[in-house]
């Protein structure tokens, strides 16, 4: 389910995430549509194993020239209304909006590291994944770390995520030692230690 809105970030340098694409949409048709709003320096539909993944990115050559009507326009490509949001720059990877690590809460006992890699790997390259355990028993939460903040943001936008038949709570991981981290790990997810554990 996509929210049909445009969220413009002041530091987006003209790069936008395009979600909910039709299967037949290609990089060429994506470019053809968005070029009506200004010159593009890049347009790509993300693929995996030769199949479209349902989202892509476009980058405007001159963000200052994007018309004011862009944000209020209902964008329809190949007969399907798409989700357009500002892509968070990788330069913001140290901010709350651009972290590369995601906290995964409410995991069922049957979820494994391989399952995390298989599911979340469809949104980008994962550099690390772990299901946290205590005395050999799963603690109900884990983490995945992406190669870039942009990939992590893409995964968040595709919520809800379902693993082993259960909806998983996916959030940006809080910095180690922060109050937010303690809140993530306490409550319903076991309440043990920091996320810098074994394998992270």
C-alpha positions as MATLAB code, in Angstrom:
seq = 'XXXXXXXXXXXXXXXXXXXXXXXXXXXXXXXXXXXXXXXXXXXXXXXXXXXXXXXXXXXXXXXXXXXXXXXXXXXXXXXXXXXXXXXXXXXXXXXXXXXXXXXXXXXXXXXXXXXXXXXXXXXXXXXXXXXXXXXXXXXXXXXXXXXXXXXXXXXXXXXXXXXXXXXXXXXXXXXXXXXXXXXXXXXXXXXXXXXXXXXX';
ca = [
       0.000    0.000    0.000;
       1.503    3.313   -1.042;
       0.622    6.781    0.157;
       0.001    8.892   -2.940;
       1.971   11.928   -1.894;
       5.205   13.754   -2.561;
       7.491   14.512    0.365;
      10.130   17.014   -0.733;
      13.326   17.119    1.304;
      15.344   20.350    1.045;
      18.595   18.389    0.659;
      17.311   15.969   -1.955;
      19.365   17.551   -4.778;
      16.572   16.586   -7.133;
      16.607   12.829   -6.558;
      13.267   11.115   -5.998;
      12.168    7.604   -5.044;
       9.404    6.287   -7.321;
       7.407    3.417   -5.794;
       4.459    1.299   -6.869;
       5.562    1.024  -10.491;
       3.653   -1.176  -12.921;
       5.466   -4.324  -14.054;
       5.692   -3.022  -17.621;
       7.330    0.277  -16.630;
      10.926    0.524  -17.854;
      13.717    3.026  -17.248;
      12.875    4.504  -20.651;
       9.188    5.056  -19.896;
      10.052    6.344  -16.425;
      12.361    8.931  -17.976;
       9.819    9.825  -20.645;
       7.190   10.632  -18.020;
       9.291   12.695  -15.632;
      11.094   14.644  -18.346;
       7.944   16.731  -18.691;
       8.841   18.293  -15.327;
      12.456   19.080  -16.216;
      15.704   17.708  -17.578;
      16.799   14.446  -15.954;
      20.354   13.383  -15.269;
      19.270    9.834  -14.394;
      16.216    7.571  -14.413;
      16.270    3.910  -13.463;
      13.844    1.111  -12.621;
      15.491   -1.206  -10.095;
      15.782   -4.839  -11.163;
      16.606   -8.147   -9.482;
      17.315  -11.362  -11.386;
      16.019   -9.667  -14.529;
      12.678   -8.717  -12.994;
      11.454   -5.246  -12.004;
      11.307   -4.678   -8.256;
       8.416   -2.210   -8.406;
      10.399    0.937   -7.687;
      13.061    3.184   -9.133;
      14.693    6.593   -8.937;
      14.816    9.759  -11.031;
      17.270   12.634  -10.630;
      16.606   16.102  -12.000;
      19.590   17.926  -13.486;
      18.436   21.249  -12.025;
      16.218   20.851   -8.923;
      15.539   24.599   -8.850;
      13.624   24.259  -12.125;
      11.159   21.634  -10.852;
       7.701   23.233  -11.234;
       5.678   24.109   -8.142;
       2.889   21.803   -9.364;
       5.161   18.743   -9.092;
       4.282   18.064   -5.453;
       0.528   18.320   -5.986;
       0.415   16.250   -9.172;
      -1.047   12.730   -9.147;
       1.649   10.905  -11.084;
       0.354    8.076  -13.297;
       2.751    5.918  -15.333;
       1.586    3.082  -17.580;
      -1.901    3.399  -16.124;
      -0.834    3.131  -12.472;
      -0.597    5.932   -9.925;
       2.860    5.885   -8.360;
       4.358    6.988   -5.065;
       6.874    9.840   -5.359;
       9.060   10.785   -2.414;
      12.318   12.619   -1.958;
      15.342   10.314   -1.746;
      17.448   10.988    1.338;
      21.063   11.771    0.344;
      23.703    9.276    1.457;
      25.619   12.260    2.890;
      23.019   12.231    5.670;
      23.897    8.666    6.680;
      24.751    9.800   10.215;
      21.374   11.455   10.784;
      18.211    9.764   12.063;
      16.705   10.114    8.581;
      19.616    8.461    6.821;
      20.948    5.619    8.966;
      21.849    2.374    7.208;
      20.792    0.033   10.045;
      17.196   -1.070   10.651;
      15.730   -2.437   13.857;
      13.380   -5.397   13.340;
      10.971   -5.978   16.210;
       8.335   -8.593   16.871;
      10.168  -11.425   15.098;
       8.623  -14.852   15.457;
      10.819  -17.600   16.980;
      11.138  -19.267   13.575;
      12.822  -16.319   11.837;
      16.469  -16.947   10.896;
      19.303  -14.809    9.564;
      18.849  -16.378    6.125;
      15.197  -15.329    6.153;
      16.215  -11.751    6.945;
      18.710  -11.770    4.087;
      16.186  -13.225    1.639;
      13.408  -10.781    2.500;
      15.267   -7.536    3.105;
      17.850   -8.243    0.414;
      15.250   -7.406   -2.240;
      15.562   -3.728   -1.268;
      19.335   -3.450   -1.556;
      22.719   -4.895   -0.632;
      22.871   -6.041    2.996;
      26.233   -5.848    4.757;
      25.071   -7.478    7.986;
      22.013   -9.224    9.430;
      21.398  -10.784   12.840;
      18.597  -12.283   14.904;
      19.435  -11.476   18.516;
      19.549  -14.382   20.975;
      19.867  -14.893   24.725;
      21.115  -18.258   26.015;
      20.459  -19.743   22.588;
      16.874  -18.529   22.438;
      15.605  -15.828   20.045;
      14.864  -12.512   21.759;
      12.190  -11.392   19.268;
      14.201   -8.738   17.487;
      17.143   -8.284   15.169;
      18.912   -5.899   12.798;
      19.855   -5.562    9.147;
      22.437   -3.106    7.850;
      22.400   -1.888    4.254;
      25.243   -0.717    2.066;
      23.627    2.740    1.875;
      21.088    4.850    3.754;
      19.031    5.055    0.562;
      18.511    1.287    0.563;
      17.427    1.364    4.217;
      14.921    4.100    3.443;
      13.561    2.065    0.543;
      12.968   -0.923    2.843;
      11.148    1.291    5.346;
       8.857    2.682    2.664;
       7.712   -0.831    1.736;
       6.124   -1.546    5.117;
       4.362   -3.590    6.322;
       6.861   -6.445    6.201;
       5.751  -10.009    6.934;
       8.170  -12.755    7.985;
       7.185  -16.293    8.938;
       3.526  -15.265    8.803;
       3.918  -12.358   11.218;
       4.061   -8.602   10.573;
       7.438   -7.235   11.657;
       8.036   -3.815   13.204;
      10.694   -2.100   11.054;
      12.330    1.112   12.281;
      15.559    3.045   11.869;
      18.032    1.725   14.436;
      18.867    4.268   17.117;
      22.544    5.099   17.848;
      24.154    2.944   20.537;
      23.540    4.347   24.017;
      20.607    6.545   22.987;
      17.273    6.557   24.869;
      15.584    5.504   21.634;
      17.675    2.340   21.464;
      16.644    1.366   24.975;
      13.001    1.887   24.051;
      13.422   -0.304   20.966;
      14.898   -3.183   22.932;
      12.708   -2.946   26.002;
       8.956   -3.332   25.866;
       7.913   -6.326   23.814;
      11.279   -7.328   22.334;
      13.160   -8.822   25.260;
      14.876   -5.876   26.959;
      18.469   -7.095   26.760;
      21.597   -4.986   26.230;
      22.744   -2.954   23.227;
      22.534   -3.775   19.568;
      26.292   -3.928   19.180;
      26.185   -7.627   20.042;
      27.728  -10.671   18.459;
      27.718  -10.507   14.693;
      27.076   -6.748   14.540;
];
